Tab-separated table of C-alpha atoms in Angstrom:
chain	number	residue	atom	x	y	z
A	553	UNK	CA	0.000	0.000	0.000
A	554	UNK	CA	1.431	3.346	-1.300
A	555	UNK	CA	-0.053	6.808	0.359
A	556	UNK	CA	1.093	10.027	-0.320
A	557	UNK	CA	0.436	12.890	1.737
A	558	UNK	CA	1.062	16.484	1.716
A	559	UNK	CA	1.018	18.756	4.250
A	560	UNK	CA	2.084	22.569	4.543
A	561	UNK	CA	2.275	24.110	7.944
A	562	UNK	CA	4.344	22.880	11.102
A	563	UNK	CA	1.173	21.485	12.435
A	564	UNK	CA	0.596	19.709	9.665
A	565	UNK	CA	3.498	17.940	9.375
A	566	UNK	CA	3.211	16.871	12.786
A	567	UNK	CA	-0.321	15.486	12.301
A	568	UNK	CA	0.547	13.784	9.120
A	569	UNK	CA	3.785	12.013	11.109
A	570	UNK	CA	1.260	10.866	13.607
A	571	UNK	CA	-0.883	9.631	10.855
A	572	UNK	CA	1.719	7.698	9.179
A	573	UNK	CA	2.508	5.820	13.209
A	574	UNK	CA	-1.175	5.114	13.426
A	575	UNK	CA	-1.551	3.879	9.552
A	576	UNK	CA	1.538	1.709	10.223
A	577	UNK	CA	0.285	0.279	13.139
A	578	UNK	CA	-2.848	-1.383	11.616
A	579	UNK	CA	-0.743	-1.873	7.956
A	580	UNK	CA	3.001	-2.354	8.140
A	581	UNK	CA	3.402	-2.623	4.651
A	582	UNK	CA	2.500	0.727	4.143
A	583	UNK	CA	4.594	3.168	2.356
A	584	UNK	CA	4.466	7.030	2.316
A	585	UNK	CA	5.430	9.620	-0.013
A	586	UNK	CA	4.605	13.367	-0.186
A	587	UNK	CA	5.184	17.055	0.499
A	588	UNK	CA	5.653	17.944	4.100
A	589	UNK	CA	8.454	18.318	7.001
A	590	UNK	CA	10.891	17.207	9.810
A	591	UNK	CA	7.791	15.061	11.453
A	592	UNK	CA	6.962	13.351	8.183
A	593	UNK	CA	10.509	12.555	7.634
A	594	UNK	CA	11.252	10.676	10.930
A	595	UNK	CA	8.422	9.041	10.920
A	596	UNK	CA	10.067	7.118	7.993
A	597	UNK	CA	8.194	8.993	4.911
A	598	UNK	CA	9.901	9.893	1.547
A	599	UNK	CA	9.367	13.430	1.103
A	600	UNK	CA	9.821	14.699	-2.166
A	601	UNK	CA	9.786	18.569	-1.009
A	602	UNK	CA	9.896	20.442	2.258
A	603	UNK	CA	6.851	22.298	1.943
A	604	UNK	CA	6.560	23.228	5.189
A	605	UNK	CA	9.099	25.877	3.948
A	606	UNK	CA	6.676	27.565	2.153
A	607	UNK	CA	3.912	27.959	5.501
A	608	UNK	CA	2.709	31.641	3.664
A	609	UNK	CA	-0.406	33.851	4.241
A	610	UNK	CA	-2.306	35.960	1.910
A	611	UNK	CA	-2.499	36.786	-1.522
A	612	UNK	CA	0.776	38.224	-2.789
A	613	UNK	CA	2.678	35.596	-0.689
A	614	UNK	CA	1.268	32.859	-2.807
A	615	UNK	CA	1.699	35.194	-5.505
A	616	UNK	CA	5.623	35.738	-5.399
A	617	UNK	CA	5.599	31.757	-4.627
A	618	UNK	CA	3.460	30.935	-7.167
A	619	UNK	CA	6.214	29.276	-9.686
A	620	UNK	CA	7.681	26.920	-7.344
A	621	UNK	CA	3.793	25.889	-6.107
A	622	UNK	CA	3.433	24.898	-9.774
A	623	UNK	CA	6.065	23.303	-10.184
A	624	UNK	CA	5.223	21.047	-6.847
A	625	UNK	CA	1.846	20.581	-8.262
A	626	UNK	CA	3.143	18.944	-11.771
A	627	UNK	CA	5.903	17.005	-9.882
A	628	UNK	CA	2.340	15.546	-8.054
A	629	UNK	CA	0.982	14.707	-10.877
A	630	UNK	CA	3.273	12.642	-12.328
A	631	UNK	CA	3.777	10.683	-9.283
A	632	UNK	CA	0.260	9.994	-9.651
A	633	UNK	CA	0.547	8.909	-13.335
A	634	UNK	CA	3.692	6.517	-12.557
A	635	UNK	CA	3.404	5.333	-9.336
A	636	UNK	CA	-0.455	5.001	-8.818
A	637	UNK	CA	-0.604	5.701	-5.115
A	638	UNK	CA	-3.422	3.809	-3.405
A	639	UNK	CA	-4.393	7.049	-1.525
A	640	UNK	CA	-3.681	10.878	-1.138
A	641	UNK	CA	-4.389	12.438	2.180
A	642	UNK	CA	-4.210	16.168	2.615
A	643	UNK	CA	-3.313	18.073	5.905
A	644	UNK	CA	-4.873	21.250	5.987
A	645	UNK	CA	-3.098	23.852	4.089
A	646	UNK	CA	-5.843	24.795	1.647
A	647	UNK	CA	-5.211	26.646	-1.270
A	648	UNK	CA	-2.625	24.317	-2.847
A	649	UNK	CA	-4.061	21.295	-1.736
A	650	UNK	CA	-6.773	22.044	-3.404
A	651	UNK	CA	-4.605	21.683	-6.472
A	652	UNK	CA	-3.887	18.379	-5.445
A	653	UNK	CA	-6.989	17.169	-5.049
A	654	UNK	CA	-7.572	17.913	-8.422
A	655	UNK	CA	-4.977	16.602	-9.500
A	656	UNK	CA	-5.700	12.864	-7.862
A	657	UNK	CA	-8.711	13.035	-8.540
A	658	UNK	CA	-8.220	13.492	-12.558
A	659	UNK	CA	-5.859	10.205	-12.145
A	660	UNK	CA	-8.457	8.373	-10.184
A	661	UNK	CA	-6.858	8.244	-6.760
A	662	UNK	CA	-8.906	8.073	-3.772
A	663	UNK	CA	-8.526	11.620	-1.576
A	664	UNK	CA	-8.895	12.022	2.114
A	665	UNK	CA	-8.882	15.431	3.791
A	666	UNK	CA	-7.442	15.012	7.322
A	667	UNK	CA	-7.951	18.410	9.443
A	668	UNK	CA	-9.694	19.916	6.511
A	669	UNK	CA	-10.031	23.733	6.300
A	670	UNK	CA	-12.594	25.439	7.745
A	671	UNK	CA	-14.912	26.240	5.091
A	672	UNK	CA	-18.142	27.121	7.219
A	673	UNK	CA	-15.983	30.004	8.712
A	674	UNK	CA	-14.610	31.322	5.307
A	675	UNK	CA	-15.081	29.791	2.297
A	676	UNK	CA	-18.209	27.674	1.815
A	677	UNK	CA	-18.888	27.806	-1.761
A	678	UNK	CA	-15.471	25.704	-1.799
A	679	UNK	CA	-17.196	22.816	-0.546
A	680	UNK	CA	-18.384	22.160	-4.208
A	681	UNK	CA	-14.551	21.405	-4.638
A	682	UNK	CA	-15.309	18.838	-1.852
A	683	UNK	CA	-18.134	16.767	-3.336
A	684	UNK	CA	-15.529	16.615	-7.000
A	685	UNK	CA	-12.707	16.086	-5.514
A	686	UNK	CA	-12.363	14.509	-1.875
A	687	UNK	CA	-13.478	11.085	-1.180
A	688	UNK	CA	-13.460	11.162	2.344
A	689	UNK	CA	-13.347	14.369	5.033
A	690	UNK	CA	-12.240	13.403	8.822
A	691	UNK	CA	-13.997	16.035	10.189
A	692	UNK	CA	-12.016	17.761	13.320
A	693	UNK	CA	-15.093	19.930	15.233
A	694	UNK	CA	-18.329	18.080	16.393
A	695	UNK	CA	-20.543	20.006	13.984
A	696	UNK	CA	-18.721	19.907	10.492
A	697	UNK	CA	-20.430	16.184	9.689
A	698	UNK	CA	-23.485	18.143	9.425
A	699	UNK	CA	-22.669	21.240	8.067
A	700	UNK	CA	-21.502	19.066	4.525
A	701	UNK	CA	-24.531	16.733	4.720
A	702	UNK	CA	-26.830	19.958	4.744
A	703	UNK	CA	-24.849	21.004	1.364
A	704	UNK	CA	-25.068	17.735	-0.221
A	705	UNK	CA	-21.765	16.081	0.443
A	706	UNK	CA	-22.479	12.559	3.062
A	707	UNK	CA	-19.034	11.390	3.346
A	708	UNK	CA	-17.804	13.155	6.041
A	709	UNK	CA	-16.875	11.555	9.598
A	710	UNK	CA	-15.823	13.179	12.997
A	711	UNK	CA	-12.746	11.983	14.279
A	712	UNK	CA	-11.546	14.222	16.500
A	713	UNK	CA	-9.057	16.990	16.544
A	714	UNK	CA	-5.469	15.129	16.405
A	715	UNK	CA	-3.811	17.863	18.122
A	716	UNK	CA	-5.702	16.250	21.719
A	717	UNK	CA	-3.796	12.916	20.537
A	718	UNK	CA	-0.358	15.018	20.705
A	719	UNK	CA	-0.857	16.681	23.680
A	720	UNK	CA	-2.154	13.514	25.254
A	721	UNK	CA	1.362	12.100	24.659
A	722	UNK	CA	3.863	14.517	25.177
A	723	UNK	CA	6.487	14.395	27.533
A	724	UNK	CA	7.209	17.828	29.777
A	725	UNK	CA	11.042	18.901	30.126
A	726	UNK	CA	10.547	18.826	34.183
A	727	UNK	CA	13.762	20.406	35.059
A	728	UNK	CA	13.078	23.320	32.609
A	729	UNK	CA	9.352	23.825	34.129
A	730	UNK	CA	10.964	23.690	37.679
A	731	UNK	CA	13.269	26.140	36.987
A	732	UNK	CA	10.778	28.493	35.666
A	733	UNK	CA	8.277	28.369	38.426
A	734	UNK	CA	11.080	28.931	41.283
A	735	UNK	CA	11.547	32.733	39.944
A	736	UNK	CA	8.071	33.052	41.886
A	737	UNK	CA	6.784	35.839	39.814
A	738	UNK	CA	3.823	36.000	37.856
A	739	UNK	CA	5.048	35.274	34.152
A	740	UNK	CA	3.124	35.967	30.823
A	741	UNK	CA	3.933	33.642	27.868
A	742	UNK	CA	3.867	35.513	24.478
A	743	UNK	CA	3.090	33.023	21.985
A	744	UNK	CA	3.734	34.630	18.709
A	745	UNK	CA	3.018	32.160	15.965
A	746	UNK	CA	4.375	29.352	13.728
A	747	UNK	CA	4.587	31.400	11.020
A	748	UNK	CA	7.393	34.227	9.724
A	749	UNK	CA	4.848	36.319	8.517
A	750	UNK	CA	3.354	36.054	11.910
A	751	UNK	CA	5.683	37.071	13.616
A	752	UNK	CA	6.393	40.105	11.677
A	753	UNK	CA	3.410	41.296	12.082
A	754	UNK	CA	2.179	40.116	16.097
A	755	UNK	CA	4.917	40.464	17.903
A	756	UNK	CA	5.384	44.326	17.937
A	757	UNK	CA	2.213	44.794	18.998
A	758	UNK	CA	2.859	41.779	21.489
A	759	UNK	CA	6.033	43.648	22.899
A	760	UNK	CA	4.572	46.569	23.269
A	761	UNK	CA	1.814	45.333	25.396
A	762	UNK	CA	4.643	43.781	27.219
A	763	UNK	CA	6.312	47.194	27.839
A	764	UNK	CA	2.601	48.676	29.095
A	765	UNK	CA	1.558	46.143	31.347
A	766	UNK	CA	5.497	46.465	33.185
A	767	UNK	CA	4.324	49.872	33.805
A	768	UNK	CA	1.654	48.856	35.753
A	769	UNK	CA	2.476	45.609	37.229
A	770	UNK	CA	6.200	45.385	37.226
A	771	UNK	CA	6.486	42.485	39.154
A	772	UNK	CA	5.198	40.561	35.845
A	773	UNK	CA	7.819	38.428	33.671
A	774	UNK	CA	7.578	37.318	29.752
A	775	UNK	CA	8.486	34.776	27.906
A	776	UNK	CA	8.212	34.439	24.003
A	777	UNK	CA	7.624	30.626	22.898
A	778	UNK	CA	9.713	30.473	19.291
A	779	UNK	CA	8.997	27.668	17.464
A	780	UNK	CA	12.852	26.750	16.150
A	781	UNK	CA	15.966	28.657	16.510
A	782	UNK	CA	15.359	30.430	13.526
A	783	UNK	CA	12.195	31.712	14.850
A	784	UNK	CA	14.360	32.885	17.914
A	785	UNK	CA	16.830	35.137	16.096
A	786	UNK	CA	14.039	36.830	14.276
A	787	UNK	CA	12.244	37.591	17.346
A	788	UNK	CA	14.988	38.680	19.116
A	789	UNK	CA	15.577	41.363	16.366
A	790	UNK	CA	11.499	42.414	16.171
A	791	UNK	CA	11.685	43.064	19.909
A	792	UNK	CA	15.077	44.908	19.989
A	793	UNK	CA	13.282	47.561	17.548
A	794	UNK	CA	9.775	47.268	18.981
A	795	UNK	CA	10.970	47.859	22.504
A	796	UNK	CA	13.253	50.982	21.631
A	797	UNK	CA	10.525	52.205	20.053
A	798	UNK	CA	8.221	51.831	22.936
A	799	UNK	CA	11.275	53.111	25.302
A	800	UNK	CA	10.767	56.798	22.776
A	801	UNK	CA	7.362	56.693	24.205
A	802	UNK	CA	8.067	56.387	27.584
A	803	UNK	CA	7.352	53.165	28.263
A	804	UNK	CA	9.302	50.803	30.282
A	805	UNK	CA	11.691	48.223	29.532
A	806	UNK	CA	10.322	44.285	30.282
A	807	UNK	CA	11.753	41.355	32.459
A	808	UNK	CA	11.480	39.337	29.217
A	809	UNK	CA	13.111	36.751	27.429
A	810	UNK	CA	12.514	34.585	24.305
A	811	UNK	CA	12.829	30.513	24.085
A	812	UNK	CA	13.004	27.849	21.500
A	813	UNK	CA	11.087	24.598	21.256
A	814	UNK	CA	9.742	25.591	25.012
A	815	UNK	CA	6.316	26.215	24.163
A	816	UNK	CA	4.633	23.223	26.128
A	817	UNK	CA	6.851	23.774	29.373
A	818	UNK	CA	6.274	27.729	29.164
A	819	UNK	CA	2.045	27.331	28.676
A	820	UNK	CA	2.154	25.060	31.725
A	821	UNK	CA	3.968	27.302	33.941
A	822	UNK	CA	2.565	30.960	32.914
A	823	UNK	CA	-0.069	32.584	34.537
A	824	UNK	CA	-2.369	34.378	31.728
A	825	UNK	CA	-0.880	33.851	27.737
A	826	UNK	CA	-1.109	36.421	24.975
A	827	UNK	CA	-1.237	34.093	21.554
A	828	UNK	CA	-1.899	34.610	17.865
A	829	UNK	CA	-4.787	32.676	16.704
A	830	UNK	CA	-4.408	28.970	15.545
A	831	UNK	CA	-4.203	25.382	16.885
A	832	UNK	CA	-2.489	26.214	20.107
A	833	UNK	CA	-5.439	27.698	21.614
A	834	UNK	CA	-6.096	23.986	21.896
A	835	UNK	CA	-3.267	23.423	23.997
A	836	UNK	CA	-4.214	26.677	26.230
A	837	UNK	CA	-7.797	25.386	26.257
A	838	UNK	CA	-6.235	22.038	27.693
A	839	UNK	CA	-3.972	23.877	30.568
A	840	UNK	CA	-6.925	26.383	31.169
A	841	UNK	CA	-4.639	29.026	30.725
A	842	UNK	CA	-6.398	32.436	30.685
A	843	UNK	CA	-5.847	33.514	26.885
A	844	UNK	CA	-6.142	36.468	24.813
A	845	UNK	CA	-5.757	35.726	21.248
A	846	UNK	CA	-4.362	38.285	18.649
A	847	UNK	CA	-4.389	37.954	14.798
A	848	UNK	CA	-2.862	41.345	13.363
A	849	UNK	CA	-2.482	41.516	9.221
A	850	UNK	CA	-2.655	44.562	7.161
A	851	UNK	CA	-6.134	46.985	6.532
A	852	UNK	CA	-6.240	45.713	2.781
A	853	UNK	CA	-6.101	41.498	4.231
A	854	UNK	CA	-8.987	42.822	6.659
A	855	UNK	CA	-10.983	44.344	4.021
A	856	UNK	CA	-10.826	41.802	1.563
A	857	UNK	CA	-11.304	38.485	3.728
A	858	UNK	CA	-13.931	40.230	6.215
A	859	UNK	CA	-17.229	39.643	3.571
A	860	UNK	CA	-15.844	35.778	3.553
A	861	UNK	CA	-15.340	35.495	7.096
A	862	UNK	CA	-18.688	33.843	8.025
A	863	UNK	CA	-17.866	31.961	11.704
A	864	UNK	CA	-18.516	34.180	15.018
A	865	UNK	CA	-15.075	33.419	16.104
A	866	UNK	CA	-11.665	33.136	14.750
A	867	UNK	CA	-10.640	30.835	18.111
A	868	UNK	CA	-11.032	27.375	17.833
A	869	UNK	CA	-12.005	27.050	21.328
A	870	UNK	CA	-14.500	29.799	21.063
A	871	UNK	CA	-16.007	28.133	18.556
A	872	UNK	CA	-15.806	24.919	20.181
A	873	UNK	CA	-17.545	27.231	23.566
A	874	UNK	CA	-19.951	29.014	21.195
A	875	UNK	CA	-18.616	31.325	23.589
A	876	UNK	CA	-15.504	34.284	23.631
A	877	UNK	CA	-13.594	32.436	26.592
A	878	UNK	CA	-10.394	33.762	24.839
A	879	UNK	CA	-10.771	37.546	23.951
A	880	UNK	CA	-10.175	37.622	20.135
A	881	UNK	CA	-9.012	40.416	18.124
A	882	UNK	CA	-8.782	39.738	14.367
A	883	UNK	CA	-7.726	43.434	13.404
A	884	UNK	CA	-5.124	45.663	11.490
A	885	UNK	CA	-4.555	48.156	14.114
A	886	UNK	CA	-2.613	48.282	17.879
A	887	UNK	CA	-4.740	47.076	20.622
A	888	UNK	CA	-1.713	46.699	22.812
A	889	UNK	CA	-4.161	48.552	25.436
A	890	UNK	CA	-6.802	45.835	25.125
A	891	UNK	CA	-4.117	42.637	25.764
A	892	UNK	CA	-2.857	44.682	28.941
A	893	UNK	CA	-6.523	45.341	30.151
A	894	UNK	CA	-7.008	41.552	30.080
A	895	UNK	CA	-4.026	40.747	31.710
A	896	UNK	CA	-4.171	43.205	34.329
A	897	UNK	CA	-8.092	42.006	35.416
A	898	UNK	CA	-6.615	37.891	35.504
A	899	UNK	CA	-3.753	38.812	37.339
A	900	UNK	CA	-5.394	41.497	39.987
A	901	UNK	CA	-8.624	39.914	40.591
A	902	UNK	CA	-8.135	35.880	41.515
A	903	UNK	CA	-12.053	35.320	41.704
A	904	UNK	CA	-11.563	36.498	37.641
A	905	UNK	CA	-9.320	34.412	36.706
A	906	UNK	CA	-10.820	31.640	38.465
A	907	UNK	CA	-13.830	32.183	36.453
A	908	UNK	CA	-12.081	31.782	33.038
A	909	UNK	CA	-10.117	29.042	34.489
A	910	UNK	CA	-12.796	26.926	35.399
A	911	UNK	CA	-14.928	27.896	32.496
A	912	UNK	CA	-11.501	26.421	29.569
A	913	UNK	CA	-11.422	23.288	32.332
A	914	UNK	CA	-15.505	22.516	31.558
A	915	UNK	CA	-14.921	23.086	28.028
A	916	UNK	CA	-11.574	20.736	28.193
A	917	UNK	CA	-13.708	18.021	29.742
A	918	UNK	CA	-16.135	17.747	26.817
A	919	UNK	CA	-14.077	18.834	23.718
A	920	UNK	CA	-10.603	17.194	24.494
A	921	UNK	CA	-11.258	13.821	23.412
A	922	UNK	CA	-7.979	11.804	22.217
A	923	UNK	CA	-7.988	9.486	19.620
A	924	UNK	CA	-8.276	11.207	16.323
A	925	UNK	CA	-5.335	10.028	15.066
A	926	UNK	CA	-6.192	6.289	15.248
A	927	UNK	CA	-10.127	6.996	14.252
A	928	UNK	CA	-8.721	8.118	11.075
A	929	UNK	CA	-6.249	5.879	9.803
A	930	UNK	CA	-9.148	3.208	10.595
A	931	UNK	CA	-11.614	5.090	8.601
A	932	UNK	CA	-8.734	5.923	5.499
A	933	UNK	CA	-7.700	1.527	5.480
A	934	UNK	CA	-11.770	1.049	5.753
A	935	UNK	CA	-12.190	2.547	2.608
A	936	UNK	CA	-8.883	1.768	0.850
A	937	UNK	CA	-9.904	-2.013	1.912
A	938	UNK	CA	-13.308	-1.710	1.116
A	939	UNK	CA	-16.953	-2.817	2.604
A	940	UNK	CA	-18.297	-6.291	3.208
A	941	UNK	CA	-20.968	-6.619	0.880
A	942	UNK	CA	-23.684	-6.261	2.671
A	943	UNK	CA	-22.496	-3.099	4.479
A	944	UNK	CA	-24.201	0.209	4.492
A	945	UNK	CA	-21.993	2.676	2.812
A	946	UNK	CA	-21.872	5.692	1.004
A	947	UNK	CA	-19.674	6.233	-2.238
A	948	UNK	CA	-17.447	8.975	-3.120
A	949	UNK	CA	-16.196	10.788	-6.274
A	950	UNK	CA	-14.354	7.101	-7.370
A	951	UNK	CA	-15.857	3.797	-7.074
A	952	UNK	CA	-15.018	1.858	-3.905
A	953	UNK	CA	-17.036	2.533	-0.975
A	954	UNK	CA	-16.549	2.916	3.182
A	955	UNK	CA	-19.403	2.075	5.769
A	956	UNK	CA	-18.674	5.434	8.638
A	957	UNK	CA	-20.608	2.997	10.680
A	958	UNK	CA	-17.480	0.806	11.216
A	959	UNK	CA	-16.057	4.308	12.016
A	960	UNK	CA	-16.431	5.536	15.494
A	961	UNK	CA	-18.057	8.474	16.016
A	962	UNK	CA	-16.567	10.733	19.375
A	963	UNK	CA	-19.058	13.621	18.289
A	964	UNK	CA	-22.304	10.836	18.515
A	965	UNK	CA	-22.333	10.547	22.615
């Protein structure tokens, strides 16, 4: 059995790794091929390109990319034609994989969408690309089964968010959170994103918040989770010129300090967090870590995606809480003012933050269900294997057929 995968974003790559474990485990004879990352890599796939590399945002980004994304996409498809791949299973990252899709599809490979896009929030006249081109979607949220059924695509299953498998399983560097929580002050962890462009554009408004709550609470530290070295060096530099420039103004300089491949350790140990929007809310959700979540990008981004953006939240655990338990602020301007009002009320008023705490805990309880992971590679080697024949199933865009109910459900309780 031959599956290729492709997968675009950090997160990605590590869900796709965890994929490939799971797959294994229930088919040893499996082989993997695709686009993707470091994850994908040790977890003994063949990647053809690193295309976590290319983790962009927004239009001219894919723009100025947009030669080697075709060139990625025609190297696709003639893996497809030559080496027939039993199945192609997509990791997020819409946009391109879209592309793929396509692409399979036209060679008659069966497509899976693992952590598909969210389309109700954004972009729901794409699910007509859906019902040509994906075979199968493992839903992540309780209510996207539903939302496809009610626009005439059936094969969609809830699995589960895989991220719960991940956090389920990993290991804490003890020493490191030890260290941290003898200091004995209150400490804010600044979690600036996964992306470059994220960075660029978060974490001045991120440090300067930093510099205005020190004015008020000085006893406060911060710490800046960096995804890779990399990451580190180019924060380092964005904070050098954000903080002088909030030093013109008058503002105070912060106890702060920036780490590498310390996000876990530093989300367990903090006290409130200031993040950019994306799938770590789910691991602030899961330490019930009083959050306020910040998604800058320019005033021409804002005007042009705000007539697609359909969901009442941009937070997946707000969404998941049909409820703002993380302050959100999708926005192009400095609300530096709003993060420190937030902090200040969690940190100066325990009965507050008690509140929020317990309110992320109930919503852990119900929403973190592990097991995603394995729910999906059963329901991708269902269908690859096919039904018994008297099976009730539903059939996608190609001919073979799955029954969901061999699939379990974590969404039907």
């Amino acid at each position: 059995m031959k599956i290729f995968i492709s997968a675009g974003e950090p997160s990605g790559d590590l869900h796709a790794a965890n994929l490939i474990h799971a797959i294994r485990e229930r088919a040893p004879d499996a082989e993997f091929v695709g686009f993707g990352g470091p994850k994908m890599t040790e977890a003994g796939a063949t990647l053809l390109y690193p295309l976590v590399n290319l983790a962009i945002m927004w239009f001219l980004s894919v723009f100025l990319n947009i030669a080697t994304f075709l060139r990625l996409l025609a190297q696709a498809d003639r893996y497809f034609r030559d080496e027939k791949p039993d199945a192609v299973v997509l990791v997020d990252y819409p946009g391109f994989n879209w592309w793929i899709a396509r692409k399979a599809h036209a060679r008659g490979v069966p497509v899976f969408y693992f952590v598909p896009p969210q389309l109700w929030a954004w972009a729901g006249w794409r699910v007509e690309k859906v019902r040509r081109f994906v075979d199968m979607v493992l839903c992540s949220l309780p209510f996207e089964p539903a939302w496809y059924r009610e626009r005439g695509y059936p094969n969609a299953v809830h699995v589960g968010h895989p991220y719960f498998d991940e956090l389920c399983e990993r290991d804490l560097d003890e020493k490191f959170t030890t260290s941290q929580e003898a200091l004995g002050r209150p400490l804010l962890a600044i979690l600036p994103g996964s992306r470059t462009l994220e960075l660029k554009r978060n974490l001045p408004i991120l440090a300067r918040a930093a510099a205005k709550l020190t004015r008020s609470r000085p006893d406060v530290r911060f710490a800046v989770a960096c995804l890779h070295e990399k990451h580190r060096t180019l924060s380092e530099s964005i904070l050098a010129d954000a903080l002088a420039d909030a030093a013109v103004d008058g503002l105070p300089s912060p106890d702060l300090e920036v780490f590498a491949g310390r996000t876990p350790e530093l989300i367990r140990v903090a006290d409130v967090a200031w993040s950019v929007s994306g799938s770590v809310s789910l691991e602030l959700m899961m330490e019930a870590l009083p959050t306020v979540i910040l998604y800058k990008v320019r005033p021409i981004d804002l005007v042009i995606a705000r007539p697609f953006i359909k969901a009442k939240y941009i937070t997946l655990v707000n969404l998941l809480a049909d409820s703002e338990l993380m302050p959100e602020y999708l926005t192009s301007k400095d609300v530096s003012d709003d993060l420190v009002g937030h902090a200040e009320k969690w940190l100066g008023d325990p009965e507050a933050m008690a509140r929020t705490t317990a309110d992320l805990a109930a919503l852990r309880y119900t929403a973190a269900r592990p097991g995603a992971t394995s729910r999906a590679a059963e329901a991708i080697l269902a269908r690859l294997r096919g039904p018994a024949p008297d099976d009730a199933a539903y059939r996608g865009p190609h001919s073979r057929a799955v029954s969901l109910e061999s699939v379990e459900d974590p969404g039907a309780a």
